[in-house]
Coordinates of C-alpha atoms and ligand atoms in Angstrom, one line a residue:
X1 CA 43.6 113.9 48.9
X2 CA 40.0 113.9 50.5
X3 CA 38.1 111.5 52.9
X4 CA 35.0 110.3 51.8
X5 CA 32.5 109.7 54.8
X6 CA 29.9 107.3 54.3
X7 CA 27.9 108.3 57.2
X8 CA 25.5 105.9 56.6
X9 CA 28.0 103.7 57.5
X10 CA 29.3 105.3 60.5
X11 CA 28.4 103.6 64.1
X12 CA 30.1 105.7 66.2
X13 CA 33.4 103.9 67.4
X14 CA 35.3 107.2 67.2
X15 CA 38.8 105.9 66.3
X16 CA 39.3 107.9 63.8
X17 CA 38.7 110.8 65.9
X18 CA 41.2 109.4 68.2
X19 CA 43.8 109.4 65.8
X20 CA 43.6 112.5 63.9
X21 CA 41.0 114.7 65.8
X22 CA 42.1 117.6 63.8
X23 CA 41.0 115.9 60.6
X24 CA 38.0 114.7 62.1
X25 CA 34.8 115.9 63.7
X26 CA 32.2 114.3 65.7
X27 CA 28.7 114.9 66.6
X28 CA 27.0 115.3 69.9
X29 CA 26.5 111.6 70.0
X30 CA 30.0 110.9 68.7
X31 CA 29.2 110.0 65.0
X32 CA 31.6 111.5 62.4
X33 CA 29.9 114.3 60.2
X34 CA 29.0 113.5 57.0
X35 CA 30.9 115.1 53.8
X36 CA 34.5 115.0 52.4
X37 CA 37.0 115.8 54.3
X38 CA 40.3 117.9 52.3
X39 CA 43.0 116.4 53.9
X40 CA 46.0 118.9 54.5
X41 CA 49.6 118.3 52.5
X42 CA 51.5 116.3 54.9
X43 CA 49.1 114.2 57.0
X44 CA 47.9 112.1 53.9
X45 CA 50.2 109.0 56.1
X46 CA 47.5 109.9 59.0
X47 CA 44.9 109.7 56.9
X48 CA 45.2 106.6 56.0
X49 CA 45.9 105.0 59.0
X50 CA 42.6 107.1 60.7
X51 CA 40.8 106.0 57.4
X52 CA 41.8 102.1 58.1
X53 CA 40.9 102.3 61.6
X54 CA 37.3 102.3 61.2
X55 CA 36.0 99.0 61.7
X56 CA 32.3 100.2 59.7
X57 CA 34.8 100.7 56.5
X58 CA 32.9 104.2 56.5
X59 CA 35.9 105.9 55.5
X60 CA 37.7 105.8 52.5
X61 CA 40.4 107.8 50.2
X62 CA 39.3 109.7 47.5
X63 CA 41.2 112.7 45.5
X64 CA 40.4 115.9 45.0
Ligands
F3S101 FE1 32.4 106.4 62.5 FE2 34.2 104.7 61.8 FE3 34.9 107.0 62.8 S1 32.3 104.1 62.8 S2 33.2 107.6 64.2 S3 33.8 106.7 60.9 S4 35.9 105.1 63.3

């Protein structure tokens, strides 16, 4: 499973950072970083949750 960031998109709320910092990462000026993001086996449940979160719908769930 990947995240796809569309960081186009992206406006910076940061709640999927809040929810899984260790899948995602933020810039100085807290946007998330652009590119997929290989989600490790056993947090695909968090992933979708941190994916929903975004109010931008600048995530989304892709497979690898
Ligand atoms: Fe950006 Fe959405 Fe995360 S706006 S920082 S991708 S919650």
């Amino acid at each position: 499973m990947i995240i796809k960031v569309d960081r186009e998109k992206c406006a910076g709320h940061a709640r999927c950072w809040a929810l899984a910092p260790d899948l995602f990462e933020l810039d100085d000026e807290g946007y998330v970083l652009p590119g997929d993001i290989t989600v490790p086996p056993g947090q695909e449940a968090l992933a979708g949750r941190a994916t929903r979160a975004c109010p931008e719908r600048a995530l989304s769930i892709g497979e690898d």
